[in-house]
mmCIF file of C-alpha atoms in Angstrom:
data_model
loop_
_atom_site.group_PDB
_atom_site.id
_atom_site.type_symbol
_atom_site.label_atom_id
_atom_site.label_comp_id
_atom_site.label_asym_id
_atom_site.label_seq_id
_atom_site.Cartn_x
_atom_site.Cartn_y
_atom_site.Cartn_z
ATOM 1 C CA UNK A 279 92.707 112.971 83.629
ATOM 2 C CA UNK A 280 92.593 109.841 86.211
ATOM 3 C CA UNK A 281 90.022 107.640 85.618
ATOM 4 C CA UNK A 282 88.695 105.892 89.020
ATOM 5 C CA UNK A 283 86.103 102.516 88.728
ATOM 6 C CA UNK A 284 83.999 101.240 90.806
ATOM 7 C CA UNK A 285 83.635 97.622 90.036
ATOM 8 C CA UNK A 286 81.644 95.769 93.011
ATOM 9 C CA UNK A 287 77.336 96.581 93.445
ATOM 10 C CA UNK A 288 76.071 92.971 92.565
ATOM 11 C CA UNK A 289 74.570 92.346 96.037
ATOM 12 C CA UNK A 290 74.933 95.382 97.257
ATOM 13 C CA UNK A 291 71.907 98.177 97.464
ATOM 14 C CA UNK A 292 71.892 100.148 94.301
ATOM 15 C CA UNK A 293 72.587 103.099 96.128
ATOM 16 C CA UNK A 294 76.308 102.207 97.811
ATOM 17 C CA UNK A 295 78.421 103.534 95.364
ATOM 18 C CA UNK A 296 76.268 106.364 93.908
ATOM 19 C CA UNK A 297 76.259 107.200 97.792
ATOM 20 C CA UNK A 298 79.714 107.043 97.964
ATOM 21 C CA UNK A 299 80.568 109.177 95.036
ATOM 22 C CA UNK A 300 78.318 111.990 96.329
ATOM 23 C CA UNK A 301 79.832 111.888 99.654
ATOM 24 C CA UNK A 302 83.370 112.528 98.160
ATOM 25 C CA UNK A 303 82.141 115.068 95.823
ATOM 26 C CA UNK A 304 79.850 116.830 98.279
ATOM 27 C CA UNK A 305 80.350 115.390 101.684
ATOM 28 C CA UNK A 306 76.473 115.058 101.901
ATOM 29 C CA UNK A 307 74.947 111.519 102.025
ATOM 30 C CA UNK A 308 71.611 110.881 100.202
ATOM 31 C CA UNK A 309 70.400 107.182 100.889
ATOM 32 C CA UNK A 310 68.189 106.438 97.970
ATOM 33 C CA UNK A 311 68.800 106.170 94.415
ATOM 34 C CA UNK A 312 66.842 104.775 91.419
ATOM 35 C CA UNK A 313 70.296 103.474 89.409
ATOM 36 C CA UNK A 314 70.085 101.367 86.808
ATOM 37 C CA UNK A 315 72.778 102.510 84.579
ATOM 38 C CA UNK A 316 76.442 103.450 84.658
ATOM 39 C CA UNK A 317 77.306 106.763 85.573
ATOM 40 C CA UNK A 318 80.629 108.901 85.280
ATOM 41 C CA UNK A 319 81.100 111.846 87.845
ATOM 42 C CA UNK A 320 83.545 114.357 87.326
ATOM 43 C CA UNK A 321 85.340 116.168 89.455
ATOM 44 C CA UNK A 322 88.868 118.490 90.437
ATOM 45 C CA UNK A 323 91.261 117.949 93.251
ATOM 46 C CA UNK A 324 94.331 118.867 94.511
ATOM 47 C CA UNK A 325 96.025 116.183 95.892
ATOM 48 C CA UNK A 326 99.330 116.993 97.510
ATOM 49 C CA UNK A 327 99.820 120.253 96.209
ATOM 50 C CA UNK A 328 98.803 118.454 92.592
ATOM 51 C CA UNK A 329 95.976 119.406 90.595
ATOM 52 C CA UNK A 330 93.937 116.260 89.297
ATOM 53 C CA UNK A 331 91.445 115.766 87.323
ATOM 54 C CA UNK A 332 89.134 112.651 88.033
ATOM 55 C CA UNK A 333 86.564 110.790 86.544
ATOM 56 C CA UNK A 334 84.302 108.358 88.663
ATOM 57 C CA UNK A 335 82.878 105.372 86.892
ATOM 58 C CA UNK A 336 80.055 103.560 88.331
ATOM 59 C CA UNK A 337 79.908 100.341 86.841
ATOM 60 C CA UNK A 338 76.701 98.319 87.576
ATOM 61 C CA UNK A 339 78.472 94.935 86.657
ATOM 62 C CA UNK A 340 75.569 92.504 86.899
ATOM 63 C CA UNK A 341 74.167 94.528 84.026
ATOM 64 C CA UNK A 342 77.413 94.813 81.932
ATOM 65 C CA UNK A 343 78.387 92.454 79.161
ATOM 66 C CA UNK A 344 81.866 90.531 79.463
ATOM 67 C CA UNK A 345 83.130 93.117 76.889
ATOM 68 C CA UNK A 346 81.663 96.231 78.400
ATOM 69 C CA UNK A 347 83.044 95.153 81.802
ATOM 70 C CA UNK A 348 86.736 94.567 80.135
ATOM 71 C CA UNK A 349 86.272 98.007 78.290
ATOM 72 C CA UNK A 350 85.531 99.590 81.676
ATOM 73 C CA UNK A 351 88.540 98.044 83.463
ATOM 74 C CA UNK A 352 90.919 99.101 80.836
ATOM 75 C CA UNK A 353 89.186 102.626 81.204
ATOM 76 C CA UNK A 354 89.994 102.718 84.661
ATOM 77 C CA UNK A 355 93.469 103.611 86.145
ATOM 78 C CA UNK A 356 92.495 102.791 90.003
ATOM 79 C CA UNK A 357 89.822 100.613 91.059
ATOM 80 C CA UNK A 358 87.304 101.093 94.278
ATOM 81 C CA UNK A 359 86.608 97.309 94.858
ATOM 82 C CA UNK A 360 83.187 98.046 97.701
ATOM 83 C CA UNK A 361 81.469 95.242 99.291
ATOM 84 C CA UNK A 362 79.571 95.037 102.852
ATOM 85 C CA UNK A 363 80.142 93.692 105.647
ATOM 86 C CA UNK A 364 76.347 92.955 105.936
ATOM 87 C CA UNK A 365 76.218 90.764 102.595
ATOM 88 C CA UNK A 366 78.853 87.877 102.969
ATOM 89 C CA UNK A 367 77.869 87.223 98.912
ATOM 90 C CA UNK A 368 79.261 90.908 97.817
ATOM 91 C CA UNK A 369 82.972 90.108 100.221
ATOM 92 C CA UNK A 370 83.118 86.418 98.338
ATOM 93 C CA UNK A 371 82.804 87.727 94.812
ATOM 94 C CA UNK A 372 85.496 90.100 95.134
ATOM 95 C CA UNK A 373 88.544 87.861 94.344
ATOM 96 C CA UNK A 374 87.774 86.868 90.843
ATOM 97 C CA UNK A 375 86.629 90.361 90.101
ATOM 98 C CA UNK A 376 90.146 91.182 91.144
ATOM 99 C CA UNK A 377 91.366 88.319 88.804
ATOM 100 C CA UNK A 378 89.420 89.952 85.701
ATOM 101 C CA UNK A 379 90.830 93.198 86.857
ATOM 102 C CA UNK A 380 94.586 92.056 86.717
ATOM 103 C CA UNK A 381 94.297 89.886 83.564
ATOM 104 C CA UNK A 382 92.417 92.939 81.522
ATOM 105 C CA UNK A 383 95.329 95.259 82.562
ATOM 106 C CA UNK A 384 97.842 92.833 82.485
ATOM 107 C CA UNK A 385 99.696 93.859 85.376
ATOM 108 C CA UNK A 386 100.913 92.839 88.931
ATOM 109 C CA UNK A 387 100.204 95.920 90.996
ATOM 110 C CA UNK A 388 96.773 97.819 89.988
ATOM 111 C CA UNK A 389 96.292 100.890 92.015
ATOM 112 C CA UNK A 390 93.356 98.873 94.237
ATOM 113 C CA UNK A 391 91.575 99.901 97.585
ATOM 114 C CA UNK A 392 89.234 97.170 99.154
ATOM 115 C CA UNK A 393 86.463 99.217 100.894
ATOM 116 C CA UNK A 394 83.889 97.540 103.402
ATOM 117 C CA UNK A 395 80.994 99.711 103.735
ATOM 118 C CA UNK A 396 78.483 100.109 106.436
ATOM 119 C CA UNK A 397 80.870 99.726 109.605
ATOM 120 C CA UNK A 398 78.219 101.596 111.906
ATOM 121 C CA UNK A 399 75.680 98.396 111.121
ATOM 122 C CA UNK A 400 77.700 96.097 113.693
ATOM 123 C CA UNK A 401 74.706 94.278 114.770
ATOM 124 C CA UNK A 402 74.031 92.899 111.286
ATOM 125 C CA UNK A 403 77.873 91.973 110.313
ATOM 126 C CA UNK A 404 78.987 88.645 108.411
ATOM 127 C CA UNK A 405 82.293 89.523 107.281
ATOM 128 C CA UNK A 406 84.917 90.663 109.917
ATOM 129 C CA UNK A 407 87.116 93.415 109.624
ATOM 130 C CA UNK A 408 90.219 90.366 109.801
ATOM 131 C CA UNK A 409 88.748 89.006 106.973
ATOM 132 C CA UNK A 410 89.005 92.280 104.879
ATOM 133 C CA UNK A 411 92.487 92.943 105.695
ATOM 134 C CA UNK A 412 93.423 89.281 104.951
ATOM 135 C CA UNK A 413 92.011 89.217 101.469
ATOM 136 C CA UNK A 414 93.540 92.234 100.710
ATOM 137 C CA UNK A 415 96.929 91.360 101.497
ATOM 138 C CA UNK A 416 95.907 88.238 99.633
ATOM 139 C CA UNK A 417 94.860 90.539 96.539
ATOM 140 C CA UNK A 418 97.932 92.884 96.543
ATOM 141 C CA UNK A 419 95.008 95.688 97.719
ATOM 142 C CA UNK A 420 95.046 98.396 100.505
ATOM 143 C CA UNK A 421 92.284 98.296 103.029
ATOM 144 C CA UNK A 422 89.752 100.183 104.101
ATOM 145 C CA UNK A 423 86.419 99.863 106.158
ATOM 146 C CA UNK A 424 83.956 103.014 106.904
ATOM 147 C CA UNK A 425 80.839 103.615 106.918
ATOM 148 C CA UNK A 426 79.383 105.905 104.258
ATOM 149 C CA UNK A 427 76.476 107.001 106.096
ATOM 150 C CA UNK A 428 78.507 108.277 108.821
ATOM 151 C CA UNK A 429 81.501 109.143 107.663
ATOM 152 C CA UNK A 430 82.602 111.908 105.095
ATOM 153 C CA UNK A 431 86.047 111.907 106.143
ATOM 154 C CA UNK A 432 86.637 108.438 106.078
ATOM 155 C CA UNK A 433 84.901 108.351 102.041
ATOM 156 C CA UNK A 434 87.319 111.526 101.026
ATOM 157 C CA UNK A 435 90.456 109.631 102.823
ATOM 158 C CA UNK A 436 90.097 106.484 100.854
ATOM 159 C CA UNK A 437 89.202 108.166 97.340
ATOM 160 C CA UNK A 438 92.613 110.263 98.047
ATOM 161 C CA UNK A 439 94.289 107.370 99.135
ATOM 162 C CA UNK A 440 93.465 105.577 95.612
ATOM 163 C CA UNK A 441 94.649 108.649 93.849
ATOM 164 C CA UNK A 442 97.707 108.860 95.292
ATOM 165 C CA UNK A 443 98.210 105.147 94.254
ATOM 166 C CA UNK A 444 97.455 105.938 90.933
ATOM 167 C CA UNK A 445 99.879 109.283 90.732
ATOM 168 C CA UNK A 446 102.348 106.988 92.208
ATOM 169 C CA UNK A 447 102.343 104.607 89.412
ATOM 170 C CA UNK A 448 102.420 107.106 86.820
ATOM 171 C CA UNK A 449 105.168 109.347 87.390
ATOM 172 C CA UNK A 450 108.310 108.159 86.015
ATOM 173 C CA UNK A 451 110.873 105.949 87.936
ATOM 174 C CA UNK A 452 114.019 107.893 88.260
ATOM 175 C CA UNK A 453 116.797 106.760 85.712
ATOM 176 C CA UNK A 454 118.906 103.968 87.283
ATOM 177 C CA UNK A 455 122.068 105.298 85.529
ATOM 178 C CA UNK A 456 121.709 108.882 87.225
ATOM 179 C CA UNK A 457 120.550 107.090 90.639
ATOM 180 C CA UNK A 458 123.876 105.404 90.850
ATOM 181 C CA UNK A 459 125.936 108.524 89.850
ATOM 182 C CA UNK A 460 123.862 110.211 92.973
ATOM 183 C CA UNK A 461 124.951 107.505 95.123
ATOM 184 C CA UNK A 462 128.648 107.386 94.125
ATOM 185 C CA UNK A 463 128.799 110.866 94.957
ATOM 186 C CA UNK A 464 127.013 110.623 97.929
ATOM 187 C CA UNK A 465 129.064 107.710 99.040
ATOM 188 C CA UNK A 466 132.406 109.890 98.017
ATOM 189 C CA UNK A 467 131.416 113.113 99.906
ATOM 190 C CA UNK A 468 131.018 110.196 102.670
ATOM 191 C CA UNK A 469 134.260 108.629 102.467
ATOM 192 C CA UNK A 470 136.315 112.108 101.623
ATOM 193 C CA UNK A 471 134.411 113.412 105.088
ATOM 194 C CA UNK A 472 136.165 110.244 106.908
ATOM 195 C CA UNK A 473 139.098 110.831 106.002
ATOM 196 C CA UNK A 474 139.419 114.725 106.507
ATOM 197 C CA UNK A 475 138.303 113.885 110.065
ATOM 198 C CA UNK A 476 140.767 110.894 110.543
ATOM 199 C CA UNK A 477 143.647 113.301 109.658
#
């Protein structure tokens, strides 16, 4: 089971990542939601001819205790970090919601997409696309901006693109002692090639 959070909706509208969830698990976009709670979706994939099994927290974080919120993150394996680019306050709060993020799970690399919704509201934009590709090189994050009104293909792509950062990290680094013995006998096949073709 991979467990997916959402952990940015304190300026957005309620409904941004409920509408985002719905779009990946039914491609259908439904703009209004009465959510005052957190709620897990479930779902299957296959994901590179790999069967997962996900569950989707949506973490309403201005309503969440300290501890909840550091329950939640550990929870998580991969983390959905949505702002928009109509609400300057939901881009600045995203750093130090990354900090929390890596301190709770004590690591360097978390399996972390930076999504800026709403991309077909151009007229109304106060963060630039520059700016959300700078902060997430900044936060060790891949990028993404779409519009989840508009664009089911866009949603799926960057859900998948998580996962696959999250299968990534878990499956085992190959063992550095067998590695080598690969590449000695690689470089030997090399070598004993050269010289056949010398002589």
């Amino acid at each position: 089971m991979h467990n997916v959070g959402s952990t940015l909706r304190h300026q957005l509208r309620e409904e941004s990542f409920p509408a985002l969830c719905v779009r990946f698990l039914t491609r259908r976009f439904i703009g209004e939601y009465d959510h005052k709670k957190e709620m897990t979706y479930r779902c299957s994939r296959v994901v590179d001819q790999e069967a997962v099994e996900l569950e989707i927290l949506d973490l309403v974080c201005k309503d969440s205790t300290a501890a909840s919120l550091e329950s939640s993150i550990r929870w998580a394996d991969g983390f959905l970090l949505l702002y928009s680019i109509t609400q300057r306050p939901s881009f600045l709060e995203v750093p130090a919601l990354k900090r929390l993020i890596d301190q709770t799970k004590q690591s360097l690399v978390v399996p972390t997409v930076l999504v800026g919704n709403k991309a077909d509201l151009e007229i109304g934009r106060e963060v630039t696309t520059e700016e959300g590709q700078t902060l997430a090189k900044d936060l060790r994050c891949t990028f993404r901006e779409l519009s989840v009104a508009e664009a089911a293909l866009a949603v799926e792509a960057t859900v998948l693109q998580l996962i696959r950062l999250v299968l990534d990290q878990q499956r085992p680094l190959p063992d550095r002692r067998s590695y080598m013995l690969s590449v000695r006998h690689a470089l030997t096949r090399k070598l004993t090639r050269s010289k056949t073709m010398q002589w």
